[in-house]
PDB file of C-alpha atoms in Angstrom:
ATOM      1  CA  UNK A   1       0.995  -5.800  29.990  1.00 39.00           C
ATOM      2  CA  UNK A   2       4.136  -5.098  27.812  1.00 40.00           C
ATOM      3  CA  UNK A   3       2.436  -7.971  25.144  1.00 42.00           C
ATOM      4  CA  UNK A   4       0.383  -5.231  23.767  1.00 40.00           C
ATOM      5  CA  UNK A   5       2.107  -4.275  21.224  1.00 40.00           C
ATOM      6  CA  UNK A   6       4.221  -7.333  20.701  1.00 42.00           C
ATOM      7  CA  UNK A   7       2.849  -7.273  16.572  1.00 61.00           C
ATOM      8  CA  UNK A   8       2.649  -3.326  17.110  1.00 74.00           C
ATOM      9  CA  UNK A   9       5.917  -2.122  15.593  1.00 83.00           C
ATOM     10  CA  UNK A  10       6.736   1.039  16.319  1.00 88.00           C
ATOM     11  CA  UNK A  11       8.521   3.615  18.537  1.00 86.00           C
ATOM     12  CA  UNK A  12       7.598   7.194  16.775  1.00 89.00           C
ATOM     13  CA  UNK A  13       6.631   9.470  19.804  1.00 90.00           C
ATOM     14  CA  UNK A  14       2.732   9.438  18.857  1.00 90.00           C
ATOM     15  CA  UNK A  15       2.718   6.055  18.283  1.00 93.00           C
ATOM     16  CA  UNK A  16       4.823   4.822  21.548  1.00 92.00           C
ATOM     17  CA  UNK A  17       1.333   7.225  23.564  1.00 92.00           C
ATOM     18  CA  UNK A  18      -1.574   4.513  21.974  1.00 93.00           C
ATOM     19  CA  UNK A  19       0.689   1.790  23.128  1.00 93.00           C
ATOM     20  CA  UNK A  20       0.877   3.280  26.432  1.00 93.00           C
ATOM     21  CA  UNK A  21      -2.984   3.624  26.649  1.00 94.00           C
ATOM     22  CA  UNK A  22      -3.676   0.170  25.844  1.00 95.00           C
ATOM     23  CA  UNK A  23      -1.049  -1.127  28.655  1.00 93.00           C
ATOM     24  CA  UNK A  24      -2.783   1.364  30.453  1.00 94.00           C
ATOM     25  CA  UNK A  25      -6.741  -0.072  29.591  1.00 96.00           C
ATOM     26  CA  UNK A  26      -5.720  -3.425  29.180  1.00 95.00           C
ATOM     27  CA  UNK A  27      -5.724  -5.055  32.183  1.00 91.00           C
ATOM     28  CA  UNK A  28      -9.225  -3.458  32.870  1.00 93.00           C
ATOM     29  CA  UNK A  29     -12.520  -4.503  32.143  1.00 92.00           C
ATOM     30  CA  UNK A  30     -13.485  -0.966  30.814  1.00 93.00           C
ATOM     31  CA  UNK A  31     -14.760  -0.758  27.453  1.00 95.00           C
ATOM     32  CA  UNK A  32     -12.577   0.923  24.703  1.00 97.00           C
ATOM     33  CA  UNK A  33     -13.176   2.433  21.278  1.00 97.00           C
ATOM     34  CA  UNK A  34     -10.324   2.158  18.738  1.00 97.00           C
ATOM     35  CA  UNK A  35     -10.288   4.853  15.951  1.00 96.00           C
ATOM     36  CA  UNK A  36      -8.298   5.548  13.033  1.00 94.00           C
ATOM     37  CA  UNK A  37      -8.333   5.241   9.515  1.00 94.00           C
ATOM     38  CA  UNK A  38      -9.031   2.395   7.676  1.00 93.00           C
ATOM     39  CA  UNK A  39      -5.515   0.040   7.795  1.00 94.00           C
ATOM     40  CA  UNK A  40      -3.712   1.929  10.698  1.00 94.00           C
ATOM     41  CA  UNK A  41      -4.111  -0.978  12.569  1.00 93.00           C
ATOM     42  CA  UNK A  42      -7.354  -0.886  14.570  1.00 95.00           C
ATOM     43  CA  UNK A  43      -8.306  -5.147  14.625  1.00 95.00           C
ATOM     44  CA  UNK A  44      -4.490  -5.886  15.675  1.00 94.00           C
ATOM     45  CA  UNK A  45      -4.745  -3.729  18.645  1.00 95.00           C
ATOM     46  CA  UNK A  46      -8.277  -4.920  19.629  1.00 96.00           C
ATOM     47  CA  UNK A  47      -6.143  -8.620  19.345  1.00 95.00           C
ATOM     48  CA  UNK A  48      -3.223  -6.811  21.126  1.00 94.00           C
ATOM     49  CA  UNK A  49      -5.412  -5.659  24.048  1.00 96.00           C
ATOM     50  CA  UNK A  50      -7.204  -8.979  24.581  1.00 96.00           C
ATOM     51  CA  UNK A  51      -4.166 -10.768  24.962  1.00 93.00           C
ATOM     52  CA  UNK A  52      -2.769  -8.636  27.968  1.00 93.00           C
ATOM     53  CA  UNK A  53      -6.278  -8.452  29.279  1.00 93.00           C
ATOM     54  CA  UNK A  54      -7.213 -11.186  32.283  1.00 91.00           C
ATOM     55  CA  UNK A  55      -9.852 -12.552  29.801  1.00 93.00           C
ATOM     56  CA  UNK A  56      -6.972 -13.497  27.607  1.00 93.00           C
ATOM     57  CA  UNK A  57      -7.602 -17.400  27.761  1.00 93.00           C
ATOM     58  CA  UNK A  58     -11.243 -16.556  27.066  1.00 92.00           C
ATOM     59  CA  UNK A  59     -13.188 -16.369  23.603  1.00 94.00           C
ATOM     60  CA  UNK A  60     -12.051 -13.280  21.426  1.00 96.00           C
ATOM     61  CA  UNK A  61     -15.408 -12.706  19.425  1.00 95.00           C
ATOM     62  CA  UNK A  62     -15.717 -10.555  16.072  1.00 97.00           C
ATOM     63  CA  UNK A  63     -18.537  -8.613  14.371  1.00 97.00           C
ATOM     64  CA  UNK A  64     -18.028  -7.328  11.477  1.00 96.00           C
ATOM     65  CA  UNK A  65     -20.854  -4.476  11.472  1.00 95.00           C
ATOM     66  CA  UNK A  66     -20.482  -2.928   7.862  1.00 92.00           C
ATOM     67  CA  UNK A  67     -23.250  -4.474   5.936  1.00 89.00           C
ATOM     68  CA  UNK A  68     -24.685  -6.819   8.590  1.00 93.00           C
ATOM     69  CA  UNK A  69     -28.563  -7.685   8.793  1.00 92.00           C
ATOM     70  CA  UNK A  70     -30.415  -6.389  11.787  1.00 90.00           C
ATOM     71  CA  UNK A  71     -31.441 -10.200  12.364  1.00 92.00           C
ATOM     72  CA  UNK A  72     -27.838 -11.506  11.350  1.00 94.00           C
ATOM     73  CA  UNK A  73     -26.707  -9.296  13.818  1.00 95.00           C
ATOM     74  CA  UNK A  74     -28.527  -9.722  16.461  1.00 92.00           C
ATOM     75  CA  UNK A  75     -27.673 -13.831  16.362  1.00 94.00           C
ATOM     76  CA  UNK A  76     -24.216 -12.527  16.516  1.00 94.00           C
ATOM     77  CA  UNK A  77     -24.651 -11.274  19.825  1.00 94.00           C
ATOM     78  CA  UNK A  78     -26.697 -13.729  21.169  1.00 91.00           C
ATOM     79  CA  UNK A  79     -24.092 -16.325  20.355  1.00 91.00           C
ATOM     80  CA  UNK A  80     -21.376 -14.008  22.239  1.00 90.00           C
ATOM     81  CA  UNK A  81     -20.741 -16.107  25.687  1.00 86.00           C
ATOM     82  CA  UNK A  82     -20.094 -15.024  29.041  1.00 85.00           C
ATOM     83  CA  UNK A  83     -16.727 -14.218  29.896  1.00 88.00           C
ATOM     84  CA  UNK A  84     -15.586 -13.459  26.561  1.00 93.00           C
ATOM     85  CA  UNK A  85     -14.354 -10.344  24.538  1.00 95.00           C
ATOM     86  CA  UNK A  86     -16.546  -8.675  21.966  1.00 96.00           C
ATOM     87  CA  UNK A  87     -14.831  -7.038  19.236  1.00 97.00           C
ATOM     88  CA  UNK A  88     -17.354  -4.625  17.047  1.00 97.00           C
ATOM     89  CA  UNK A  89     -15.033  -3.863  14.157  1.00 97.00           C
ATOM     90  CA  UNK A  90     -16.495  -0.363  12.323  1.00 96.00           C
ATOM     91  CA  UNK A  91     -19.278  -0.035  14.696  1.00 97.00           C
ATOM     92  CA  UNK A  92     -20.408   3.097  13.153  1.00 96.00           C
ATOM     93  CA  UNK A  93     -21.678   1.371   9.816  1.00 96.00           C
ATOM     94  CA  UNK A  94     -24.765  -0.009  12.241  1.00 96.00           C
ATOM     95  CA  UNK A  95     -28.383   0.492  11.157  1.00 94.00           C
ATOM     96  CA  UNK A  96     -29.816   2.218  14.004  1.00 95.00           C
ATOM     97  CA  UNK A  97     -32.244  -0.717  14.360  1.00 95.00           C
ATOM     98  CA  UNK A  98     -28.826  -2.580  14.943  1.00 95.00           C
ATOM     99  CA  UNK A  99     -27.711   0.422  17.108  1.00 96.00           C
ATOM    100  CA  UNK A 100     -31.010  -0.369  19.053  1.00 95.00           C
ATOM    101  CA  UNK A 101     -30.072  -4.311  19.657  1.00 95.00           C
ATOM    102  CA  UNK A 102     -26.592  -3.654  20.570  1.00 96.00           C
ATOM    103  CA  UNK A 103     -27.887  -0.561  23.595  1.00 95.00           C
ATOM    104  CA  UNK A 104     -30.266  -3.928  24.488  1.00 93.00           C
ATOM    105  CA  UNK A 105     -27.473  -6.149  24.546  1.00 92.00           C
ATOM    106  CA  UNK A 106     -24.855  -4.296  26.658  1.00 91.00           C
ATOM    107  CA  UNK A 107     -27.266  -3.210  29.098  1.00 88.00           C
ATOM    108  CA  UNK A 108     -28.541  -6.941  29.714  1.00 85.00           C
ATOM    109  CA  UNK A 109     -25.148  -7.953  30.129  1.00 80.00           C
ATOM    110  CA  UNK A 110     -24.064  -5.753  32.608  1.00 74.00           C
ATOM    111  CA  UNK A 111     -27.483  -6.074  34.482  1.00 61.00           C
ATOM    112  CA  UNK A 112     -26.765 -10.067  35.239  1.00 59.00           C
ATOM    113  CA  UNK A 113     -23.324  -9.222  36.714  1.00 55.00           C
ATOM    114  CA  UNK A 114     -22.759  -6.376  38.478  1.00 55.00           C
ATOM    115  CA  UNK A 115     -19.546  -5.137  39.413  1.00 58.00           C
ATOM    116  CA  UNK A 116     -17.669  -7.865  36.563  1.00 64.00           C
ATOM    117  CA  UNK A 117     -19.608  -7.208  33.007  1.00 72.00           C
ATOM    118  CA  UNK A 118     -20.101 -10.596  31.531  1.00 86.00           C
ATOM    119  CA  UNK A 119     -18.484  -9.511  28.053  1.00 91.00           C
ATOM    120  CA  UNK A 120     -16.089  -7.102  27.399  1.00 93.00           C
ATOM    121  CA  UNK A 121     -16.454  -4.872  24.806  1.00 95.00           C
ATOM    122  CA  UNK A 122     -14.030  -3.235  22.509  1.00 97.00           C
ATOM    123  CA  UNK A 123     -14.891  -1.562  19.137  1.00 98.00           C
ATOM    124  CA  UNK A 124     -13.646   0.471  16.291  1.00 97.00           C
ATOM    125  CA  UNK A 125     -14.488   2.714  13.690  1.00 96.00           C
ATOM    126  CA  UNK A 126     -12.665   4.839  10.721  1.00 94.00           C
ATOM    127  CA  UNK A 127     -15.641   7.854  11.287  1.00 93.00           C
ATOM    128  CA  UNK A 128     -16.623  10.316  13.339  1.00 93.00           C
ATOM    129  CA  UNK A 129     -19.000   8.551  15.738  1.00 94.00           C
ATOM    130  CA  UNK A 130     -19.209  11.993  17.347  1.00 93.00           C
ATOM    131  CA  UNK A 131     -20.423  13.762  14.480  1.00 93.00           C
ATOM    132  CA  UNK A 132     -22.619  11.248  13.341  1.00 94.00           C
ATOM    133  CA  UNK A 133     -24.193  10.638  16.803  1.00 94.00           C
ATOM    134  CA  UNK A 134     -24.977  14.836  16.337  1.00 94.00           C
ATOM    135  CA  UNK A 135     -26.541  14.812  13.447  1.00 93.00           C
ATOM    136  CA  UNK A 136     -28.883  12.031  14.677  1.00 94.00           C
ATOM    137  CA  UNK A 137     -26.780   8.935  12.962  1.00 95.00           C
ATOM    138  CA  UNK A 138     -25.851   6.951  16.101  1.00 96.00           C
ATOM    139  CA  UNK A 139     -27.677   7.108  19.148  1.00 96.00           C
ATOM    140  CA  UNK A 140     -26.405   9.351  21.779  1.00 96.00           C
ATOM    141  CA  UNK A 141     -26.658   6.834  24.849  1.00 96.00           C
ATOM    142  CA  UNK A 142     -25.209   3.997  23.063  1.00 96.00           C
ATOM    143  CA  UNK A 143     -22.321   6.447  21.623  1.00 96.00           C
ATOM    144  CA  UNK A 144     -21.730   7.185  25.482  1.00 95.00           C
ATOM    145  CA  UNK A 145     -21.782   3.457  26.447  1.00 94.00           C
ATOM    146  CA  UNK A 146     -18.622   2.833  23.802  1.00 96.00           C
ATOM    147  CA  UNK A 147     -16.752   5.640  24.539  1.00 95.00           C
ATOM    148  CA  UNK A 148     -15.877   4.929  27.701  1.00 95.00           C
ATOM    149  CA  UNK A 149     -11.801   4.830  26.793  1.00 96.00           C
ATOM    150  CA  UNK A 150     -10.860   6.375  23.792  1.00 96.00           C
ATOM    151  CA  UNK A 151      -7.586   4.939  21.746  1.00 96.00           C
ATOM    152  CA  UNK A 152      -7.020   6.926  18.650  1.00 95.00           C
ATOM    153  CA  UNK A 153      -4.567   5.311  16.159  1.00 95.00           C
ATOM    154  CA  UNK A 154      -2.327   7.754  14.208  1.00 93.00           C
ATOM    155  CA  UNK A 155      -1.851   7.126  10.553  1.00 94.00           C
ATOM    156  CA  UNK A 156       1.133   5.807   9.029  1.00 95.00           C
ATOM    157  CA  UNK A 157       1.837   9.075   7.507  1.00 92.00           C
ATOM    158  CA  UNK A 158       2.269  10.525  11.049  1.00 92.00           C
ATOM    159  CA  UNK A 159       4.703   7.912  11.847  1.00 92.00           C
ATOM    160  CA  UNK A 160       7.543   8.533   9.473  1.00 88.00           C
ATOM    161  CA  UNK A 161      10.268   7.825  12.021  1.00 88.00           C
ATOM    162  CA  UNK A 162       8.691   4.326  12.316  1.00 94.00           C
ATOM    163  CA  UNK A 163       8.272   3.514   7.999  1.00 95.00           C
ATOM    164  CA  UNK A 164      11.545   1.681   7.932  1.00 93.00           C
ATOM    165  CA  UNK A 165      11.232  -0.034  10.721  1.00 93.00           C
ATOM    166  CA  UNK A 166       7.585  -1.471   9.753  1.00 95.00           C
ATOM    167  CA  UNK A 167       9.685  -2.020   6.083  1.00 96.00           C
ATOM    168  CA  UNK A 168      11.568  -4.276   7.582  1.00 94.00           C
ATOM    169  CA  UNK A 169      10.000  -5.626  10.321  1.00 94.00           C
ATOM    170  CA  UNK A 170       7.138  -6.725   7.543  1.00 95.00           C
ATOM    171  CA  UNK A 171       9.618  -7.970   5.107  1.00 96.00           C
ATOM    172  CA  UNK A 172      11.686 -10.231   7.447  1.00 96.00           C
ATOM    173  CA  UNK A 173       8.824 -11.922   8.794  1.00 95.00           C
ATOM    174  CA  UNK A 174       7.205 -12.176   5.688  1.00 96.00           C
ATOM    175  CA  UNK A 175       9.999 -13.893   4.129  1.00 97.00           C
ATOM    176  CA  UNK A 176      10.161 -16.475   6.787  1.00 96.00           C
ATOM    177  CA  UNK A 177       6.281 -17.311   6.060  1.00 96.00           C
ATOM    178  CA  UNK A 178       6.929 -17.710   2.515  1.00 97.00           C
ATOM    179  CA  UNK A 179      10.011 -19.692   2.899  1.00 97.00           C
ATOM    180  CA  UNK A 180      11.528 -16.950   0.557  1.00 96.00           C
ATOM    181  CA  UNK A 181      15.198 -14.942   1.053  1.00 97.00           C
ATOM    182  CA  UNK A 182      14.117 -11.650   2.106  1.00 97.00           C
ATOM    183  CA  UNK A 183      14.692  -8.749  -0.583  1.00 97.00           C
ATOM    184  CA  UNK A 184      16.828  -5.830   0.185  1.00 96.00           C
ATOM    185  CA  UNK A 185      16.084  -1.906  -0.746  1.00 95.00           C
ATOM    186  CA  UNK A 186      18.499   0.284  -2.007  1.00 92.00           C
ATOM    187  CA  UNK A 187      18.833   3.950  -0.418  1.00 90.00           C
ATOM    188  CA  UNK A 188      16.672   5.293  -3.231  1.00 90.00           C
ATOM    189  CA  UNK A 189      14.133   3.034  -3.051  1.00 93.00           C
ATOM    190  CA  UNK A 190      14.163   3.516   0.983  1.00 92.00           C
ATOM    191  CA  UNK A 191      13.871   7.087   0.466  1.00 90.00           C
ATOM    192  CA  UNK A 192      10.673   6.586  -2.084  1.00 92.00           C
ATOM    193  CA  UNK A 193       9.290   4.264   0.663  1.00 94.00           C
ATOM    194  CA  UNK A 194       9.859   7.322   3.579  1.00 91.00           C
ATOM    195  CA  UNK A 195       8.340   9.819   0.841  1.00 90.00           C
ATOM    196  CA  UNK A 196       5.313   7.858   0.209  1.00 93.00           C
ATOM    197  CA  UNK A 197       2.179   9.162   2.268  1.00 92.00           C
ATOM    198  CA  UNK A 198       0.486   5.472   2.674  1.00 95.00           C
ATOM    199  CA  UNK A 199      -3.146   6.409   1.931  1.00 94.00           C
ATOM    200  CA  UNK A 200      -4.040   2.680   2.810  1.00 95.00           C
ATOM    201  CA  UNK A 201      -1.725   2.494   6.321  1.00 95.00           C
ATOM    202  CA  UNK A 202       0.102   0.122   7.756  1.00 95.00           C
ATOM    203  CA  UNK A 203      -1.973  -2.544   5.878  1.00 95.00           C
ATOM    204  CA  UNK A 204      -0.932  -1.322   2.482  1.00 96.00           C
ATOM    205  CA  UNK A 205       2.690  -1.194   3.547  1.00 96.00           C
ATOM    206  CA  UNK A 206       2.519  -4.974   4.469  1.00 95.00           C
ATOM    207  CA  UNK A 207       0.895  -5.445   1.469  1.00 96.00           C
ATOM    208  CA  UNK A 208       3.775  -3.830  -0.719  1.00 97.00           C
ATOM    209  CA  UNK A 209       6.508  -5.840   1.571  1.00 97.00           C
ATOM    210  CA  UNK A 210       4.760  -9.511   0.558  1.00 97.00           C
ATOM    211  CA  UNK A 211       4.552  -8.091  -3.107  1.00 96.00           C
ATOM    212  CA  UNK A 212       8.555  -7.974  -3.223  1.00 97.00           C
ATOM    213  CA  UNK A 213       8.999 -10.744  -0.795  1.00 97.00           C
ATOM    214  CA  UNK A 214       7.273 -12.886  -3.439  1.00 97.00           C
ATOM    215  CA  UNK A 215       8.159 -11.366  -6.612  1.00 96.00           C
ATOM    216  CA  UNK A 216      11.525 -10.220  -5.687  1.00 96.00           C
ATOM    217  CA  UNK A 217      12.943 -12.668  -3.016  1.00 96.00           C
ATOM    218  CA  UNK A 218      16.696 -11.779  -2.720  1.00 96.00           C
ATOM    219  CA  UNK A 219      16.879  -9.061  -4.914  1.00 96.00           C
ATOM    220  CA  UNK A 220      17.293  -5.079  -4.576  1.00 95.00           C
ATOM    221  CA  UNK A 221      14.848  -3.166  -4.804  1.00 95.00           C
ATOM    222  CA  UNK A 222      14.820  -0.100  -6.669  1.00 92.00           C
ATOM    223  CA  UNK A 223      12.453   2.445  -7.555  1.00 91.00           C
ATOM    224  CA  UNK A 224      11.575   1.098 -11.241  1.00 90.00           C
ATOM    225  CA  UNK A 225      10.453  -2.066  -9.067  1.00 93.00           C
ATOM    226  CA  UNK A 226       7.935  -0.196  -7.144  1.00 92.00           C
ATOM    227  CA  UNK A 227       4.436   0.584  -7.649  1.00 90.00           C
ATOM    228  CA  UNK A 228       4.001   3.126 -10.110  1.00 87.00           C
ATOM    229  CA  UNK A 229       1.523   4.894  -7.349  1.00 87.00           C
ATOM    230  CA  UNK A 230       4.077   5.744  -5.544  1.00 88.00           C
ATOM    231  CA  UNK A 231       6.768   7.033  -7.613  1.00 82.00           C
ATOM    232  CA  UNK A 232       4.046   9.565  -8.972  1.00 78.00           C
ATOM    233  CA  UNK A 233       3.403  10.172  -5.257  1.00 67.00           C
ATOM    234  CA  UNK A 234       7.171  11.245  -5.015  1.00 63.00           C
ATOM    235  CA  UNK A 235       7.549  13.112  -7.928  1.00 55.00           C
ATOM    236  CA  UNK A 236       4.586  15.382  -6.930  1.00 53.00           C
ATOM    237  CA  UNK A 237       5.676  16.032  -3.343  1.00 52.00           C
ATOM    238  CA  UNK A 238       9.158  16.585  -4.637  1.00 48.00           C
ATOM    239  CA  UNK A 239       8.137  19.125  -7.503  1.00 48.00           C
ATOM    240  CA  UNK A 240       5.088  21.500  -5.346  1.00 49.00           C
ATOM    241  CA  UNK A 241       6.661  24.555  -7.188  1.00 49.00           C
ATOM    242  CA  UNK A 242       9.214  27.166  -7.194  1.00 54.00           C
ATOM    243  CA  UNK A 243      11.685  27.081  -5.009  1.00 64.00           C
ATOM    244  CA  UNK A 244      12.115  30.413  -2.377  1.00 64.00           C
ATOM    245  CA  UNK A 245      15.034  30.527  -0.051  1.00 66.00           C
ATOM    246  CA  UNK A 246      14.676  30.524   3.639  1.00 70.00           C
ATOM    247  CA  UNK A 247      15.471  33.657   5.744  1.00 62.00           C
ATOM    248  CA  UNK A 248      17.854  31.293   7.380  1.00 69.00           C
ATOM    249  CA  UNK A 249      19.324  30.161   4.146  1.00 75.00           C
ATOM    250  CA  UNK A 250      20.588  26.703   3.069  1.00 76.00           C
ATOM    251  CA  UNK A 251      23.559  24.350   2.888  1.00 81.00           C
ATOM    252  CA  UNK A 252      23.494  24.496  -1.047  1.00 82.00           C
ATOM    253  CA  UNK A 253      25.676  21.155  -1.396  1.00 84.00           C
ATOM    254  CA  UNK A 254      23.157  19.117   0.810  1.00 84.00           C
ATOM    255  CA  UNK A 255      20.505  20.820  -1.461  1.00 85.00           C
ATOM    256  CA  UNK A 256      22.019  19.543  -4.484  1.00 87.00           C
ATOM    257  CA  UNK A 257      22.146  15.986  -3.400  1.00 87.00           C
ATOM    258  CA  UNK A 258      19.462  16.304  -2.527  1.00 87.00           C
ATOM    259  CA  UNK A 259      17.700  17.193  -5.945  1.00 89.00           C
ATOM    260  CA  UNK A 260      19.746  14.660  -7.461  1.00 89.00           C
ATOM    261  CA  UNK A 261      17.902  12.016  -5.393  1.00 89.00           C
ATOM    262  CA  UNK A 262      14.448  13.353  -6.219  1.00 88.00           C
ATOM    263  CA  UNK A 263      15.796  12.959  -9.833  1.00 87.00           C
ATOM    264  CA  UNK A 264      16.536   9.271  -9.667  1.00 88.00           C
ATOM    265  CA  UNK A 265      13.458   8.561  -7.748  1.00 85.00           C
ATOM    266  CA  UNK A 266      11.281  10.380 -10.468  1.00 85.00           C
ATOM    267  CA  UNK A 267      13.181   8.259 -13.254  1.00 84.00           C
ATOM    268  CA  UNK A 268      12.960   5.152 -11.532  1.00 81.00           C
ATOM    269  CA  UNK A 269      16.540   4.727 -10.842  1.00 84.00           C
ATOM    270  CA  UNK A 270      17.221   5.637 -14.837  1.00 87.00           C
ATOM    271  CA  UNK A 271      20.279   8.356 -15.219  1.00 87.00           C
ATOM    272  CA  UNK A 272      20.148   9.171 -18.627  1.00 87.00           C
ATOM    273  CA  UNK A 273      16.425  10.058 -17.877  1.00 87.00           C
ATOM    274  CA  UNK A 274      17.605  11.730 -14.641  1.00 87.00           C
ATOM    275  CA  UNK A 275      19.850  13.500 -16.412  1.00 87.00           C
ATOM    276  CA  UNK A 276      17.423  15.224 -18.673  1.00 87.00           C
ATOM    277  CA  UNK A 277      15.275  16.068 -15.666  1.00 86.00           C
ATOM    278  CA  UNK A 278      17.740  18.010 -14.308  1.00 88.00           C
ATOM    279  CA  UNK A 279      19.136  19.310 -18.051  1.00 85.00           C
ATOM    280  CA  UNK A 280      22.932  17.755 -17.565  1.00 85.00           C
ATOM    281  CA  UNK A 281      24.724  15.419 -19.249  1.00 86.00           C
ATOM    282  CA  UNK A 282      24.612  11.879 -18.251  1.00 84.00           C
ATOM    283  CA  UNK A 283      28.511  12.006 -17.491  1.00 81.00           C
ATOM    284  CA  UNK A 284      27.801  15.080 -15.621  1.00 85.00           C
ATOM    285  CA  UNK A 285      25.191  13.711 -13.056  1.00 85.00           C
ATOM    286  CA  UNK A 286      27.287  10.816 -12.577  1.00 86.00           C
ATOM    287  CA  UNK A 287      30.505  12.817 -11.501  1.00 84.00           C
ATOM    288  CA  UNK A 288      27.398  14.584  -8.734  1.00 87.00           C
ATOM    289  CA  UNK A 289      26.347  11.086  -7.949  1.00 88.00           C
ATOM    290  CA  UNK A 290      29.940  10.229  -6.999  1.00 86.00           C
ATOM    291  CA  UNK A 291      30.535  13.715  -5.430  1.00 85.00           C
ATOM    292  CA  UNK A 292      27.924  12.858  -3.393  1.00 85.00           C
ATOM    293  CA  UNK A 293      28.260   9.166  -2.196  1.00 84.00           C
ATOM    294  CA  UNK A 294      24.217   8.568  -3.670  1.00 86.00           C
ATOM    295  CA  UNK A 295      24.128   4.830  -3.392  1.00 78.00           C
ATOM    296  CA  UNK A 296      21.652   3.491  -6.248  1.00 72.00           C
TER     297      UNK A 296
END
């Protein structure tokens, strides 16, 4: 079972429990509904979970239901064979005429072979099949066929101690597939990356990683190389408003540096414009820099 999660990088404490509960559900038959938000990784641990599962020399079989015909979709299943692994990728975008062929489909299956279900079925959605099932969107006894195992994926945002990891994880394989000399990042531009809340997942963070890989093989990165989205993403969460002292007070020096950073990363690694951000001299926030060992 430890190949689930072989592609799954991560180790951040809420991550590390979804890994554990598809070791766990794996090497069943039972069938499992992944959620999470769109790009947190849903498809790859479908993938993940067939290949640890005893069916994992068998057929792995995808539907994509957003936007499928009824008739389309009900070919789809017909054409599913025996012994193999059904993956229904956003199941919750099914007409509920589809929603009526799949509750047909599942419950022919399992009546030819008791005890061992002919196909097993995993699926996935980004919505609230609960909800949606209450307020008469999904049908209540196929919503309790699927969730049967639940496996909710946390977004990226959630997993902050595993961001750099993924970073380079991502970029060192993607360099290899490219044939291209992997890009570095300097501390500021790490820091951006850490700061960033990932709207579009993990799939958006690979996306950024090929991005430099191809346009910036060998290179460091700094912030003025980065998307503009999220610089402006960083400069909002680093300005939300006046600043109040804690009770508890603060270590003023590691408050400084810590402004200063927030400065380059809103200038984009510029120090003059830094500077005027934080209304010094350019000389002045580069004896601070120095004072405080900010690699750039």
């Amino acid at each position: 079972m430890n190949s689930v999660a072989e592609k799954m990088y991560g180790s951040s404490p809420v991550f590390s429990r979804a890994v554990h509960a598809a070791r766990m559900v794996a090497g069943t038959d039972a069938t499992v509904l992944i959620t999470g938000e769109p790009g947190s990784g849903k498809a790859s641990m479908a993938r993940e979970i067939h290949a640890a599962s005893r069916r994992s020399q068998g057929v792995f079989r995808v539907i994509a239901c957003a936007g499928i015909e009824e008739h389309q979709f009900g070919t789809e299943l017909m054409a599913t064979t025996s012994g193999a692994t059904l993956y229904l990728d956003e199941v919750a975008d099914l007409s509920l005429e589809a929603q009526a062929k799949l509750l047909h489909f599942l419950e022919s299956v399992e009546a030819r072979h008791s005890g061992f279900p002919m196909v097993r079925v995993l699926a996935s959605t980004g919505r609230d099949l609960h909800a949606l099932q209450l307020a008469g969107q999904f049908r209540e006894d196929l919503y309790y066929r699927l969730h049967v195992v639940p496996l909710p994926l946390p977004p990226l945002r959630e997993r902050a101690d595993d961001i750099v990891l993924l970073l380079k994880q991502f970029t060192a394989d993607l360099a290899r597939h490219h044939g291209r000399k992997a890009p570095r990042y300097s501390v500021t531009a790490r820091h951006l990356v850490k700061q960033y809340r990932w709207p579009g997942n993990v799939r958006e963070l690979r996306n950024f990683c090929e991005r430099m890989v191809i346009l910036m093989p060998g290179a460091i990165v700094q912030p003025a190389d980065m998307p503009l989205e999220m610089r402006r993403d960083n400069s909002t969460a680093a300005r939300p408003g006046l600043f109040s002292l804690p009770e508890g007070g603060v270590d003023l020096f590691a408050l400084e540096g810590d402004i200063i950073r927030q400065a380059i990363c809103m200038s984009g690694g510029n120090r003059s414009k830094a500077a005027r951000l934080l209304g010094l001299t350019r000389d002045t926030l580069l004896y601070r820099i120095q004072k405080h060992a900010i690699e750039l």
